[in-house]
Each structure stands twice: as structure tokens, then as C-alpha cells.
CSV table of C-alpha atoms and ligand atoms in Angstrom, one decimal:
chain,number,residue,atom,x,y,z
A,1,MET,CA,17.1,19.1,3.5
A,2,ALA,CA,13.7,17.5,3.9
A,3,VAL,CA,12.6,14.6,6.0
A,4,ASP,CA,10.0,12.1,5.0
A,5,LEU,CA,8.6,10.1,7.9
A,6,PHE,CA,6.8,6.9,7.1
A,7,CYS,CA,8.3,7.3,3.6
A,8,GLY,CA,7.0,4.1,1.9
A,9,LEU,CA,7.4,4.2,-1.7
A,10,GLY,CA,8.4,8.0,-1.5
A,11,GLY,CA,5.5,9.8,-2.9
A,12,TRP,CA,6.3,12.9,-0.9
A,13,THR,CA,10.0,12.3,-1.7
A,14,GLU,CA,9.5,12.4,-5.4
A,15,GLY,CA,8.0,15.9,-5.1
A,16,LEU,CA,10.7,17.1,-2.9
A,17,LEU,CA,13.5,15.8,-5.2
A,18,ALA,CA,11.8,17.5,-8.2
A,19,GLU,CA,12.0,20.8,-6.2
A,20,GLY,CA,15.8,20.2,-5.6
A,21,TYR,CA,15.7,19.1,-1.9
A,22,ASP,CA,18.0,16.6,-0.3
A,23,VAL,CA,15.7,14.1,1.2
A,24,VAL,CA,16.1,11.5,4.1
A,25,GLY,CA,13.3,9.1,4.5
A,26,PHE,CA,12.4,7.0,7.6
A,27,ASP,CA,10.4,3.8,7.4
A,28,ASN,CA,10.6,0.5,9.4
A,29,GLU,CA,10.5,-1.6,6.1
A,30,ARG,CA,12.2,-1.3,2.9
A,31,HIS,CA,9.6,-1.6,0.3
A,32,VAL,CA,10.6,-2.9,-3.1
A,33,TYR,CA,8.2,-4.1,-5.7
A,34,GLY,CA,9.8,-4.8,-9.0
A,35,ASP,CA,11.4,-1.4,-10.1
A,36,GLN,CA,9.4,0.5,-7.5
A,37,ARG,CA,11.4,1.5,-4.5
A,38,TYR,CA,12.0,4.5,-2.4
A,39,PRO,CA,14.1,7.0,-4.5
A,40,ALA,CA,16.4,8.7,-1.9
A,41,GLN,CA,18.4,7.9,1.3
A,42,LEU,CA,16.2,5.5,3.5
A,43,VAL,CA,16.8,5.0,7.2
A,44,LEU,CA,15.1,1.9,8.5
A,45,GLN,CA,13.9,3.1,11.9
A,46,ASP,CA,10.8,3.0,14.0
A,47,VAL,CA,9.5,6.6,13.8
A,48,LEU,CA,8.6,6.3,17.5
A,49,THR,CA,12.2,6.1,18.5
A,50,LEU,CA,13.2,9.3,16.5
A,51,HIS,CA,14.1,12.5,18.4
A,52,GLY,CA,13.3,15.6,16.4
A,53,SER,CA,16.5,17.5,17.5
A,54,ARG,CA,18.3,15.6,14.7
A,55,PHE,CA,16.1,17.4,12.2
A,56,ARG,CA,17.0,20.9,13.4
A,57,ASN,CA,18.5,21.6,10.0
A,58,ALA,CA,15.4,20.4,7.9
A,59,ALA,CA,13.4,23.0,5.8
A,60,LEU,CA,10.3,20.7,5.8
A,61,ILE,CA,9.1,17.6,7.5
A,62,VAL,CA,6.3,15.6,5.6
A,63,ALA,CA,4.9,12.4,7.2
A,64,SER,CA,2.2,9.8,6.3
A,65,PRO,CA,1.5,7.6,9.3
A,66,PRO,CA,-0.2,4.4,8.8
A,67,CYS,CA,-4.0,4.9,8.1
A,68,GLN,CA,-5.5,1.4,8.4
A,69,ALA,CA,-6.9,1.5,11.9
A,70,TYR,CA,-8.8,4.8,11.1
A,71,SER,CA,-10.0,3.6,7.7
A,72,TYR,CA,-11.3,0.3,9.3
A,73,MET,CA,-13.1,2.0,11.9
A,74,ALA,CA,-14.9,4.2,9.4
A,75,MET,CA,-16.4,1.4,7.8
A,76,PRO,CA,-19.8,0.1,8.5
A,77,TRP,CA,-18.4,-3.3,9.6
A,78,LYS,CA,-19.2,-4.8,12.9
A,79,ARG,CA,-15.7,-5.3,13.9
A,80,GLY,CA,-14.6,-1.8,13.0
A,81,LYS,CA,-17.5,-0.2,15.0
A,82,ALA,CA,-16.6,-2.4,18.0
A,83,MET,CA,-13.1,-1.3,17.8
A,84,ALA,CA,-14.2,2.3,17.7
A,85,ALA,CA,-16.6,1.8,20.6
A,86,ALA,CA,-13.9,0.2,22.7
A,87,ILE,CA,-11.6,3.2,22.2
A,88,ARG,CA,-14.4,5.7,22.9
A,89,ASP,CA,-15.5,3.9,26.0
A,90,ASP,CA,-12.0,3.6,27.5
A,91,GLN,CA,-12.1,6.4,30.0
A,92,SER,CA,-8.3,6.2,30.7
A,93,GLY,CA,-7.7,7.5,27.2
A,94,ARG,CA,-4.8,4.9,26.8
A,95,LYS,CA,-6.5,3.2,23.8
A,96,LEU,CA,-6.9,6.5,22.1
A,97,ASP,CA,-3.2,7.3,22.9
A,98,ALA,CA,-2.2,3.9,21.4
A,99,LEU,CA,-4.4,4.5,18.3
A,100,ASN,CA,-2.9,8.0,17.7
A,101,ALA,CA,0.7,7.1,18.7
A,102,LEU,CA,2.2,7.3,15.3
A,103,PHE,CA,0.3,10.4,14.3
A,104,ASN,CA,1.0,12.2,17.5
A,105,ALA,CA,4.7,11.2,17.2
A,106,CYS,CA,4.9,13.4,14.0
A,107,PHE,CA,4.0,16.5,16.0
A,108,ARG,CA,6.3,15.7,18.9
A,109,ILE,CA,9.2,15.3,16.5
A,110,GLN,CA,8.2,18.6,14.8
A,111,ARG,CA,8.2,20.3,18.2
A,112,GLU,CA,11.6,18.9,19.1
A,113,ALA,CA,13.1,19.8,15.9
A,114,CYS,CA,11.7,23.5,16.2
A,115,GLU,CA,13.1,23.7,19.8
A,116,ALA,CA,16.6,22.5,18.6
A,117,ALA,CA,16.5,24.8,15.6
A,118,GLY,CA,15.3,27.8,17.4
A,119,HIS,CA,12.7,28.6,14.8
A,120,HIS,CA,9.7,27.1,13.1
A,121,ILE,CA,10.2,24.0,10.7
A,122,PRO,CA,7.0,23.4,8.9
A,123,MET,CA,5.3,19.9,8.8
A,124,VAL,CA,2.5,18.6,6.7
A,125,VAL,CA,1.0,15.2,7.8
A,126,GLU,CA,-1.1,13.1,5.5
A,127,ASN,CA,-3.8,10.6,6.4
A,128,VAL,CA,-7.3,9.4,5.6
A,129,LYS,CA,-10.6,11.2,6.1
A,130,GLY,CA,-11.5,8.5,8.8
A,131,ALA,CA,-8.8,9.8,11.1
A,132,GLN,CA,-10.7,13.0,11.8
A,133,PRO,CA,-12.8,11.8,14.6
A,134,TRP,CA,-9.7,10.8,16.3
A,135,VAL,CA,-7.2,13.4,15.6
A,136,GLY,CA,-9.3,16.4,14.7
A,137,PRO,CA,-10.4,18.0,11.5
A,138,ALA,CA,-8.0,18.1,8.6
A,139,ALA,CA,-7.0,21.4,7.1
A,140,TRP,CA,-7.4,20.3,3.5
A,141,HIS,CA,-7.7,17.2,1.4
A,142,TYR,CA,-6.5,16.3,-2.1
A,143,GLY,CA,-8.9,13.4,-3.1
A,144,SER,CA,-8.5,10.9,-0.3
A,145,PHE,CA,-5.2,12.5,1.0
A,146,TYR,CA,-6.2,14.4,4.1
A,147,LEU,CA,-3.8,16.9,5.4
A,148,TRP,CA,-2.8,18.3,8.9
A,149,GLY,CA,-0.2,20.7,10.2
A,150,ASP,CA,1.1,23.5,8.1
A,151,VAL,CA,-1.0,23.2,5.1
A,152,PRO,CA,-0.5,26.3,2.8
A,153,ALA,CA,-3.4,28.5,2.3
A,154,LEU,CA,-3.3,28.0,-1.5
A,155,MET,CA,-3.6,24.4,-2.5
A,156,PRO,CA,-4.1,22.6,-5.8
A,157,SER,CA,-7.4,21.7,-7.1
A,158,THR,CA,-8.7,18.0,-7.0
A,159,ARG,CA,-11.1,18.5,-9.7
A,160,ALA,CA,-9.3,16.0,-12.1
A,161,LEU,CA,-9.7,13.4,-9.4
A,162,LYS,CA,-13.3,14.2,-8.8
A,163,VAL,CA,-14.2,14.0,-12.5
A,164,ALA,CA,-12.5,10.7,-12.9
A,165,SER,CA,-14.0,9.4,-9.8
A,166,LYS,CA,-17.5,10.2,-11.0
A,167,SER,CA,-17.0,8.3,-14.2
A,168,GLY,CA,-15.5,5.5,-12.4
A,169,ARG,CA,-12.2,5.4,-14.4
A,170,ARG,CA,-8.6,5.3,-13.4
A,171,THR,CA,-6.7,8.5,-13.8
A,172,ASP,CA,-3.1,9.3,-14.0
A,173,VAL,CA,-2.0,11.7,-11.4
A,174,GLY,CA,1.6,12.9,-11.9
A,175,ASN,CA,3.8,9.9,-12.4
A,176,GLY,CA,1.7,7.4,-10.5
A,177,VAL,CA,-1.6,5.8,-11.3
A,178,ARG,CA,-4.3,6.5,-8.6
A,179,PHE,CA,-7.4,4.5,-8.5
A,180,THR,CA,-10.3,6.9,-8.3
A,181,SER,CA,-13.4,4.9,-9.1
A,182,ARG,CA,-16.2,5.2,-6.5
A,183,ASP,CA,-18.4,2.4,-7.7
A,184,CYS,CA,-20.7,1.7,-4.6
A,185,GLY,CA,-23.5,3.9,-6.1
A,186,THR,CA,-25.9,3.4,-3.3
A,187,GLY,CA,-25.7,7.1,-2.4
A,188,LYS,CA,-25.8,6.1,1.5
A,189,GLN,CA,-22.2,6.2,2.2
A,190,PRO,CA,-20.5,9.3,3.6
A,191,VAL,CA,-18.4,11.4,1.2
A,192,GLY,CA,-15.0,9.7,1.2
A,193,PHE,CA,-16.4,6.2,2.0
A,194,ASN,CA,-15.0,4.3,-0.9
A,195,ASP,CA,-11.7,6.1,-0.8
A,196,ASP,CA,-11.2,5.0,2.9
A,197,LYS,CA,-12.8,1.7,2.2
A,198,ARG,CA,-10.4,1.1,-0.7
A,199,ARG,CA,-7.5,2.1,1.4
A,200,ALA,CA,-8.7,-0.2,4.4
A,201,GLU,CA,-9.1,-3.0,2.0
A,202,LYS,CA,-6.1,-2.7,-0.3
A,203,CYS,CA,-3.7,-1.7,2.5
A,204,GLY,CA,-4.8,-4.7,4.4
A,205,GLY,CA,-2.4,-5.5,7.2
A,206,ASP,CA,0.6,-4.2,5.3
A,207,TRP,CA,1.0,-0.7,6.6
A,208,PHE,CA,-0.2,-1.2,10.1
A,209,GLY,CA,1.6,0.6,12.8
A,210,SER,CA,1.8,-0.5,16.4
A,211,GLY,CA,-1.7,0.5,17.4
A,212,PRO,CA,-3.9,-1.5,19.8
A,213,ASP,CA,-5.7,-3.7,17.3
A,214,CYS,CA,-3.2,-4.1,14.7
A,215,SER,CA,-2.6,-7.7,15.2
A,216,LEU,CA,-6.3,-8.4,14.9
A,217,MET,CA,-6.3,-6.7,11.6
A,218,ARG,CA,-3.3,-8.3,10.4
A,219,GLN,CA,-4.7,-11.7,10.9
A,220,MET,CA,-7.6,-10.6,8.7
A,221,SER,CA,-5.5,-9.6,5.8
A,222,SER,CA,-3.6,-11.4,3.1
A,223,LYS,CA,0.0,-10.6,3.0
A,224,SER,CA,0.8,-11.6,-0.7
A,225,SER,CA,3.4,-9.5,-2.3
A,226,ALA,CA,1.1,-8.4,-5.0
A,227,ARG,CA,-1.2,-7.1,-2.3
A,228,LYS,CA,1.6,-5.4,-0.7
A,229,ALA,CA,2.6,-3.7,-4.0
A,230,ALA,CA,-1.1,-2.7,-4.4
A,231,SER,CA,-1.2,-1.2,-0.9
A,232,ALA,CA,2.1,0.7,-1.5
A,233,GLN,CA,0.7,2.1,-4.8
A,234,ILE,CA,-2.6,3.2,-3.3
A,235,ALA,CA,-0.9,4.8,-0.3
A,236,LYS,CA,1.7,6.8,-2.3
A,237,ILE,CA,1.2,10.5,-2.3
A,238,PRO,CA,0.2,12.0,-5.7
A,239,PHE,CA,3.2,13.7,-7.4
A,240,GLU,CA,1.3,17.1,-7.9
A,241,LEU,CA,0.4,17.3,-4.1
A,242,ALA,CA,4.0,16.4,-3.0
A,243,ARG,CA,5.5,18.9,-5.5
A,244,TRP,CA,3.2,21.6,-4.5
A,245,ILE,CA,4.0,21.4,-0.8
A,246,ALA,CA,7.7,21.0,-1.7
A,247,ARG,CA,7.6,24.2,-3.8
A,248,VAL,CA,5.7,26.3,-1.2
A,249,TYR,CA,8.3,25.5,1.5
A,250,ARG,CA,11.5,25.5,-0.7
A,251,PRO,CA,14.0,27.6,1.1
B,301,SAM,C1,0.9,5.2,4.4
B,301,SAM,S1,2.4,4.4,4.1
B,301,SAM,C2,3.4,5.7,3.5
B,301,SAM,C3,3.3,6.1,2.0
B,301,SAM,C4,4.2,7.1,1.5
B,301,SAM,N1,3.9,8.4,1.9
B,301,SAM,C5,4.3,7.1,0.0
B,301,SAM,O1,4.0,8.1,-0.6
B,301,SAM,O2,4.7,6.1,-0.4
B,301,SAM,C6,2.9,4.2,5.7
B,301,SAM,C7,4.3,3.6,5.9
B,301,SAM,O3,4.6,3.7,7.3
B,301,SAM,C8,5.6,2.6,7.4
B,301,SAM,N2,5.5,2.4,9.0
B,301,SAM,C9,4.4,1.8,9.7
B,301,SAM,N3,4.7,1.8,11.0
B,301,SAM,C10,6.1,2.5,11.2
B,301,SAM,C11,6.8,2.8,12.2
B,301,SAM,N4,6.4,2.6,13.5
B,301,SAM,N5,7.9,3.4,12.0
B,301,SAM,C12,8.4,3.7,10.7
B,301,SAM,N6,7.7,3.4,9.6
B,301,SAM,C13,6.4,2.8,9.8
B,301,SAM,C14,5.1,1.5,6.7
B,301,SAM,O4,6.0,0.5,6.4
B,301,SAM,C15,4.8,2.3,5.4
B,301,SAM,O5,5.7,2.4,4.5
């Protein structure tokens, strides 16, 4: 059995199902866009309220906490910079804790699961490049999908994504279409700029968690269902990545 925290449309779950796992996904929203929906058992629950002991029998935990606050602060936008400065300047650390609440919850849940199981249960957490200043360096990245936790030593190449991104084309990754164009062309942006920018813009307020400035960002974003559908698709874990992790940890 595997657990998919913040499961969204189930990019992780599709890879897990393909490798024969039973999967339970947790999200605080049921995402349905046309024929796209989460493909396994979905539990509607705030991940912050989960106790990891209920996952003592899991073979693997995967998680994709919301990324928008991190993406937003990585952008050269006044409000993003101001938000980052406010968090850095907060000597109490409370703003940083609030920012990282959902990311850190994943590791608490894993710890509780391991304690209840009496053995290590692997977990892979995905987020954006822009999360690194706040949560520490990622172990690996697959295109714009940055990974923390029990990332296997051997990981698939992202060459296909990079080739496509240079040519500014869309590319098919697994069974989902990923947008890989990097069309800024100024050469001034840090690596990953457009990946995070795209995810910040496209995700809009749709995937926000309960961080400190979420309401501000929500106000700034459109909530049309087309936008939500685009957000969900952009945030979806590529099938190759999900299946690789699933295969490595298959019992
Ligand atoms: C980055 S998306 C996940 C994408 C997913 N891995 C996929 O492949 O489709 C983040 C998800 O977290 C959910 N979410 C946000 N805050 C949450 C919370 N406190 N508890 C549970 N789910 C939450 C959102 O509804 C969204 O589906």
C-alpha cells in the first residue's frame, strides 16, 4: 500500500498504480476537470490533521505540498520579495514555520509512520526549485519537479525535458502533456526561473495551502475552472518520475 499526500489529479498515484500498489490519496479538495480526476481512493482531509501512525503498513509515502508561496517569492516581483523579506526578518521564526507547515507536516507524518511500524518507511516529497532557500537543498530534480526525502541514488534522466525546453516546444511526458517552453530568452533569470514562474502564475491561488500570505495571493489570482484545470495539469507529477519511484520502492 502507498500513500499519496496532497494527491491532486494523482500524478504520483498513476505511477504507483502502474507498479501494482494499492493507493490512498489525501487532499482537501476533489479535483475533477472533464474526464480528469484522481484515479484511486481519495480521502478528503487536511493533511495537517493526519497522524502518521495510520500509515504504519505503507510501503511508500509520496507527497506534493502546495508550491505557490515558494514560487511566488522566487520571482523578481516586488510583492514576492517583500513577502520573503518579512519571513526572513521575523526573528521568532513563526512566519517561516507557517510557510513550511505543509512541507514539514510530510516529514512529521513519515516519522510517526516509522515509529508506529518499527521500521523505516520511505517518503519522497516534491516541490519547486524556489522552495530550496526555505526548506534546504533538494536531493534531485526532474525538470521543474524538485525532490526531497528518500530520493533513490539512481534517477531517470530529464534530457527529454531539457531538449524540448530549449526548442520552446511542448513535449509529451508519459501520459500527461507537460509544458516545457522557456521563452524568456533574456539569459538573466536563474536556472528554473520560468519553471517556477509558470507554476506560480498558472497555479494561481488554486493550490494554496494555509501559509501566511495565501489570502493575499488568492486575491491576486483568477479562479476560473479553466485556470484550475491548467493548474492541476501543470502541477501533475510526470508519469516516468512517479513510476520510477514506485518501482524502486516496490515491496
Ligand atoms: C501541487 S498539488 C499536487 C499535485 C499532485 N501531486 C499531482 O500529481 O496531481 C497540491 C495539492 O495539495 C492540495 N492541498 C492544499 N492544501 C492542502 C491541505 N492542507 N491538505 C490537503 N491537501 C491540500 C491541493 O488541493 C492540491 O491538490
